[in-house]
mmCIF file of C-alpha atoms in Angstrom:
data_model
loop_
_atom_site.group_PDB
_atom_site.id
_atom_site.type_symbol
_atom_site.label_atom_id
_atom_site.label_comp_id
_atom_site.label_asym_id
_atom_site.label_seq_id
_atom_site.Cartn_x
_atom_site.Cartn_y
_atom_site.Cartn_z
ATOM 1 C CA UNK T 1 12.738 -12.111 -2.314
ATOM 2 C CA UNK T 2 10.126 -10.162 -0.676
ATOM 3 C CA UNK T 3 11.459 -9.930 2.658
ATOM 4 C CA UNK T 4 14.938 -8.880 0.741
ATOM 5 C CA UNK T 5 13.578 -6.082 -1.122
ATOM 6 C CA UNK T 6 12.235 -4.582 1.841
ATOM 7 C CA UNK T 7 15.695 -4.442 3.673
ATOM 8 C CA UNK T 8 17.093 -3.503 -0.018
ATOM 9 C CA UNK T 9 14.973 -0.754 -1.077
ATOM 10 C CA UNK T 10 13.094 -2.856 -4.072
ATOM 11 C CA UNK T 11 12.839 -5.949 -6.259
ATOM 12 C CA UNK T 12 15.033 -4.225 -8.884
ATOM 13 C CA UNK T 13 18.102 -3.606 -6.777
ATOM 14 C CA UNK T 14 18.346 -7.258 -5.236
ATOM 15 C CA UNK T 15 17.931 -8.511 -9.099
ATOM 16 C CA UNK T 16 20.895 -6.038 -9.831
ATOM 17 C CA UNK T 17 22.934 -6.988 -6.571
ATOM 18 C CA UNK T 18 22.652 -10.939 -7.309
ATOM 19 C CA UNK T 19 24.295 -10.106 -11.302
ATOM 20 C CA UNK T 20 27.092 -8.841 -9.956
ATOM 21 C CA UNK T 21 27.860 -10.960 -7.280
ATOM 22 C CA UNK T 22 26.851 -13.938 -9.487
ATOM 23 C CA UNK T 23 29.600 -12.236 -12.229
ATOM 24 C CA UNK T 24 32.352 -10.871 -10.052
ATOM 25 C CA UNK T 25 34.477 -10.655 -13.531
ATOM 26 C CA UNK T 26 32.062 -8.801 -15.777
ATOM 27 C CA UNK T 27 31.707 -5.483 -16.670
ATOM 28 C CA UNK T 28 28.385 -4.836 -17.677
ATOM 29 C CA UNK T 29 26.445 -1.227 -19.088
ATOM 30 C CA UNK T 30 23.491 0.287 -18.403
ATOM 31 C CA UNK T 31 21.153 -2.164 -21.518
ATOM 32 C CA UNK T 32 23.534 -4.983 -20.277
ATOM 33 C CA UNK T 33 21.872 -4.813 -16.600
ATOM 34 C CA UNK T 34 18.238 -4.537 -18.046
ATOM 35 C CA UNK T 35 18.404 -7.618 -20.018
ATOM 36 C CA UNK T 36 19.855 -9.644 -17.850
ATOM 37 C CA UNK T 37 17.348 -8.583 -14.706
ATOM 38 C CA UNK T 38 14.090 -7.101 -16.469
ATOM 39 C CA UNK T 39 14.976 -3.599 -14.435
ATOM 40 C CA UNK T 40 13.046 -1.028 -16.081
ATOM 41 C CA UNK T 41 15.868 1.096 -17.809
ATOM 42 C CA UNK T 42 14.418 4.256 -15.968
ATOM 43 C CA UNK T 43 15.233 2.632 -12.360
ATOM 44 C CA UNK T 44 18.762 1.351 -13.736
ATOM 45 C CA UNK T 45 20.927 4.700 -13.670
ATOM 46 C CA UNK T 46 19.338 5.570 -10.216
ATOM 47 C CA UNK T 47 20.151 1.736 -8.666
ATOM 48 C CA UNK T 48 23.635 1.846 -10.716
ATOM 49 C CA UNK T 49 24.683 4.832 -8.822
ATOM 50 C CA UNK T 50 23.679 4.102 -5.342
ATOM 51 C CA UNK T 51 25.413 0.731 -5.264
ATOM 52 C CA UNK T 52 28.483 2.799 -7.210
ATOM 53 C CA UNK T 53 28.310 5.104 -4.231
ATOM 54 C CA UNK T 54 28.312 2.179 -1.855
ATOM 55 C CA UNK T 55 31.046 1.011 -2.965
ATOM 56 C CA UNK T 56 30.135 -2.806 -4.096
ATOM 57 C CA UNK T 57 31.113 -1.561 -7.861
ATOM 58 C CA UNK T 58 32.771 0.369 -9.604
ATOM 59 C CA UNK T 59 33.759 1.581 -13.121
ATOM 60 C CA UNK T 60 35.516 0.014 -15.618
ATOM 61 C CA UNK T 61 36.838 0.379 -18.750
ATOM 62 C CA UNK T 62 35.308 -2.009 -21.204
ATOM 63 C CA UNK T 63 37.638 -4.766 -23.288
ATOM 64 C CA UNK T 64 39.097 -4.056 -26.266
ATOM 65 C CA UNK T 65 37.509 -7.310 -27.550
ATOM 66 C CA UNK T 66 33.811 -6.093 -25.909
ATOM 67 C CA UNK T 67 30.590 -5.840 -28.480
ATOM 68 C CA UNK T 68 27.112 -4.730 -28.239
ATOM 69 C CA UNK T 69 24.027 -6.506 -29.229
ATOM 70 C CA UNK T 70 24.491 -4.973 -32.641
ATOM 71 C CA UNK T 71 27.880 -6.015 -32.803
ATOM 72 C CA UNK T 72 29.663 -2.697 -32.722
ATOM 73 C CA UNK T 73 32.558 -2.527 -30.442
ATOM 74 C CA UNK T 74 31.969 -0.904 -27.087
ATOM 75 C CA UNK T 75 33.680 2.146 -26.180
ATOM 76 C CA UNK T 76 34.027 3.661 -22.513
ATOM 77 C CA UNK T 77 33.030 2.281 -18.834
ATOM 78 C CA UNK T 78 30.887 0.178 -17.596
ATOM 79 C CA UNK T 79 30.504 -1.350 -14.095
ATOM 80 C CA UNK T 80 31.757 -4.999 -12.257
ATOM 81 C CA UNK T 81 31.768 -6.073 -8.992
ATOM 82 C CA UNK T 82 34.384 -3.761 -6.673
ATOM 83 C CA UNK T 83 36.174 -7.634 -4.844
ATOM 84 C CA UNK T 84 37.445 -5.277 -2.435
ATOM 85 C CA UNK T 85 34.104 -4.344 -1.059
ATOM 86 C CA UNK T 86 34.591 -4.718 2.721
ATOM 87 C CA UNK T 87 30.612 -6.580 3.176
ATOM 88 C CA UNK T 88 31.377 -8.747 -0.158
ATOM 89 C CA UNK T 89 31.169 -12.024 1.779
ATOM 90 C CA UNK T 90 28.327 -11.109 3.835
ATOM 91 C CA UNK T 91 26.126 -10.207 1.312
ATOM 92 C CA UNK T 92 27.649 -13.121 -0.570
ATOM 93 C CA UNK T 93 26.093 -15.238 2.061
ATOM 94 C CA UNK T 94 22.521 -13.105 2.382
ATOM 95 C CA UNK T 95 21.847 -12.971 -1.585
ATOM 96 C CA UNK T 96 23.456 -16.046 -2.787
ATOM 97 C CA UNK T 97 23.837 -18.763 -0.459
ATOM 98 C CA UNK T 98 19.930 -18.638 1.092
ATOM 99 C CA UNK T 99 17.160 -20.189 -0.994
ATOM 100 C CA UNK T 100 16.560 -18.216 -4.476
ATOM 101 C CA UNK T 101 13.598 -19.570 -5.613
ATOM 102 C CA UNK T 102 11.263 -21.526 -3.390
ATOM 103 C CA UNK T 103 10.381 -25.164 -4.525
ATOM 104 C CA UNK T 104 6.775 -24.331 -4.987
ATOM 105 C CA UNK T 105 7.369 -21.305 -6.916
ATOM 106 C CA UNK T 106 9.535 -23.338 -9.182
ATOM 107 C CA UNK T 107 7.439 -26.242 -9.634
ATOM 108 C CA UNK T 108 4.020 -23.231 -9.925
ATOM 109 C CA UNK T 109 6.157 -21.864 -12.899
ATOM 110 C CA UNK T 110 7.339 -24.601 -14.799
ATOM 111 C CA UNK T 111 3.723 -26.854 -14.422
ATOM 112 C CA UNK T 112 3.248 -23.917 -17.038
ATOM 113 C CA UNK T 113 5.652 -24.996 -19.800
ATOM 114 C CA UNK T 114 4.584 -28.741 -19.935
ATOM 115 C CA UNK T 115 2.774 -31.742 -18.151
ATOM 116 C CA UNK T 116 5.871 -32.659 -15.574
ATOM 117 C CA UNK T 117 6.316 -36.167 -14.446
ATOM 118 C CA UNK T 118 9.730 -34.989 -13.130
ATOM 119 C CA UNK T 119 11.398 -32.456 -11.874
ATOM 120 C CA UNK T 120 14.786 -31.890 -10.110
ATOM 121 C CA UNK T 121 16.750 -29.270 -8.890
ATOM 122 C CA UNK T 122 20.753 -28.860 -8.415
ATOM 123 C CA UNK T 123 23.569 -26.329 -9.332
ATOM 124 C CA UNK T 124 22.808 -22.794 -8.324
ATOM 125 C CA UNK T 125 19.824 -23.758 -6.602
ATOM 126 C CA UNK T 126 21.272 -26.163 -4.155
ATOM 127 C CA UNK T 127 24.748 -23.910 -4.178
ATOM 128 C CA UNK T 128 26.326 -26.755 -5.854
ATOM 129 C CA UNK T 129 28.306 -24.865 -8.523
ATOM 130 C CA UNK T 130 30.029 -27.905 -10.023
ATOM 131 C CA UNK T 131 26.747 -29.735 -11.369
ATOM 132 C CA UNK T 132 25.765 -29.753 -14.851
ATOM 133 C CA UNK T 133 22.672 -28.559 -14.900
ATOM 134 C CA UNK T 134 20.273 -26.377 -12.259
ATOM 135 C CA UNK T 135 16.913 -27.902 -13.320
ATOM 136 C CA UNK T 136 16.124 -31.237 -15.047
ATOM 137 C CA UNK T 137 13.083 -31.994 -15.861
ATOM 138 C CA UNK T 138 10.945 -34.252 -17.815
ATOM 139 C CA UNK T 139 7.023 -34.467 -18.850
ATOM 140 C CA UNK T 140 4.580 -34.148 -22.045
ATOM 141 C CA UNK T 141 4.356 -31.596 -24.101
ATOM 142 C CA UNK T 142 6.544 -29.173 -23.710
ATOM 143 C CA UNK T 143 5.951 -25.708 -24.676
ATOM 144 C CA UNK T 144 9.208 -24.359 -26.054
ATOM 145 C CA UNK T 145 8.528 -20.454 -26.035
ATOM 146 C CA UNK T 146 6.529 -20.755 -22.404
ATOM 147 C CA UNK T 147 10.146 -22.398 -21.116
ATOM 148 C CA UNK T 148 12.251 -19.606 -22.905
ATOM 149 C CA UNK T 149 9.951 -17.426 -20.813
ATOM 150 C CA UNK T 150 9.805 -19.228 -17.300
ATOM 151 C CA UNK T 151 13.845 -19.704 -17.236
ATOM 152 C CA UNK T 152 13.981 -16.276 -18.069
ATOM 153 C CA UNK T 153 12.000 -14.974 -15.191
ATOM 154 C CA UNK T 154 14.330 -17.328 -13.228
ATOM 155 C CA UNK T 155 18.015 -15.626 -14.775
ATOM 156 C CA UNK T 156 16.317 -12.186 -14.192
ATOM 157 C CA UNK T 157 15.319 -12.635 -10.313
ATOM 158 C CA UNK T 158 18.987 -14.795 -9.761
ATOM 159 C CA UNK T 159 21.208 -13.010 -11.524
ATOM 160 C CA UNK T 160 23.017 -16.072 -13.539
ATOM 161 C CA UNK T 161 21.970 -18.233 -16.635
ATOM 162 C CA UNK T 162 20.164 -21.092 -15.152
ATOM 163 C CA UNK T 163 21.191 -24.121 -17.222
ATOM 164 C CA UNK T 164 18.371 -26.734 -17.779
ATOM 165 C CA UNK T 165 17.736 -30.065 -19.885
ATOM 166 C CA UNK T 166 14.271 -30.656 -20.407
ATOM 167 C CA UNK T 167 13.246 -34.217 -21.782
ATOM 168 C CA UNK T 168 9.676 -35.694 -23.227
ATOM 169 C CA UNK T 169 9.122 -38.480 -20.784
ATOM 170 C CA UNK T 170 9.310 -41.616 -22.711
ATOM 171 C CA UNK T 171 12.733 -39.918 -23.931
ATOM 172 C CA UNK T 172 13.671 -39.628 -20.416
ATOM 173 C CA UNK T 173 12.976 -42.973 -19.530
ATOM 174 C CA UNK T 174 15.333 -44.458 -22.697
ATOM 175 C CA UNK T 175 18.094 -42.190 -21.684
ATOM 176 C CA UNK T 176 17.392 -43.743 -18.046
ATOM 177 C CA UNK T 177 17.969 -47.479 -19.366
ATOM 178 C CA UNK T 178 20.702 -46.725 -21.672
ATOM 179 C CA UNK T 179 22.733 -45.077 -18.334
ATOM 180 C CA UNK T 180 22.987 -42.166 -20.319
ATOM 181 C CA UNK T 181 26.372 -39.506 -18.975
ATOM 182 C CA UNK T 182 24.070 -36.864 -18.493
ATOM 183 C CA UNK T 183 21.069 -38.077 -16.524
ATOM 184 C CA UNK T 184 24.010 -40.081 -14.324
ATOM 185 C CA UNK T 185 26.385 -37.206 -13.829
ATOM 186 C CA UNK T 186 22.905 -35.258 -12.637
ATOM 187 C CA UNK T 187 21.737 -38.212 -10.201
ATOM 188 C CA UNK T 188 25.069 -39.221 -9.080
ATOM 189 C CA UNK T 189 25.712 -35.596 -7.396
ATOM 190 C CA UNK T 190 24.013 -33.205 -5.038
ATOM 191 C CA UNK T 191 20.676 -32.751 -6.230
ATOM 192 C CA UNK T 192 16.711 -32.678 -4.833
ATOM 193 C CA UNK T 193 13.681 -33.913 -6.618
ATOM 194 C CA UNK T 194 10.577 -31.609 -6.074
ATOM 195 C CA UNK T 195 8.416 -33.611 -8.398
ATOM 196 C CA UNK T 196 8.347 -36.953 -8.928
ATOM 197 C CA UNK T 197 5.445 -38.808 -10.654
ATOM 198 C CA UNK T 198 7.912 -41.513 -12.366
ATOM 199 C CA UNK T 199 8.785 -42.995 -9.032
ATOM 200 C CA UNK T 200 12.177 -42.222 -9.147
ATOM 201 C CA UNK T 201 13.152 -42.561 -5.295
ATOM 202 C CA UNK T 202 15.977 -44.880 -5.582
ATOM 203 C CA UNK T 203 17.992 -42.582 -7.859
#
């Protein structure tokens, strides 16, 4: 990300790049972008109109059926991804299809939330977009409002919802035993442990 938001002109801009590419059918406003990337509202209008002005989006009205966080229904434009963008697929392949997230900062972030015996890696992070889940993960006490935080930091640098299942070991292990869909569907596709203290290897 660092060496990105050098070439990009800041942190804030890749985040705001990566939502839009991530959600080429959305059309998103103004509190829309800073929620979903942590991009101080101040920097939003300025980063909004240079990437308006170069052309990778563009103005839209929104649905009929569109709401705000308050429920009210939203009126005027708001921005999505311009598909006729003549860089789309290179940038496609610079933002999205190189490493997000390095292993050790994921495995740094979520030794926070609990003590891991496990933790694997798949979907958006492997560019697998069929998998279930991104991250599965299992350990000892977890720490339910330190994970809503850490998978948030995650959605805000990437740009998509990261999906997750996050089991208490001994849980893990039962749903192991009993062949459970999930854990197979997870272990039977593209995926990469980054932690393993269960001695998994043969899955």
């Amino acid at each position: 990300m660092e060496s990105l938001s050098k070439i990009f002109g800041g942190v804030e801009r890749v985040r705001i790049m990566r939502m839009f590419l991530f959600n080429p059918g959305s059309i998103y406003g103004v509190s829309d972008v800073a929620k979903r990337t942590g991009a101080p509202s101040r920097l939003i209008d300025k980063e909004i109109s240079s990437l308006e002005k170069g052309g990778l989006i563009r103005k839209k009205p929104f649905l009929k059926s569109a709401r705000d966080g308050n429920g009210m229904k939203r009126k005027g434009n708001g921005w999505t991804l311009d598909k006729n963008f003549s860089y789309l697929k290179p940038l496609e392949n610079l933002l999205i299809q190189q490493s997000l997230i390095s292993e050790q900062e994921i495995i740094k972030r979520l030794s926070r939330v609990a003590k891991l015996k496990l933790l694997v890696i798949a979907g958006i992070f492997i560019q697998d977009p069929d998998s279930r889940v991104d991250i599965l993960m299992a350990g000892d006490h977890f720490k339910k409002s330190t994970l809503d935080r850490v998978i948030k930091s995650f959605e805000a640098e990437i740009g998509k919802e990261v999906r997750y299942a996050a089991f208490e070991t001994q849980e893990f292990e039962y749903r192991i035993g009993m062949y459970d869909k999930l854990i197979r569907d997870i272990f039977d596709y593209p995926h990469r442990k980054i932690l393993d203290k269960l001695g998994l290897s043969h899955e």
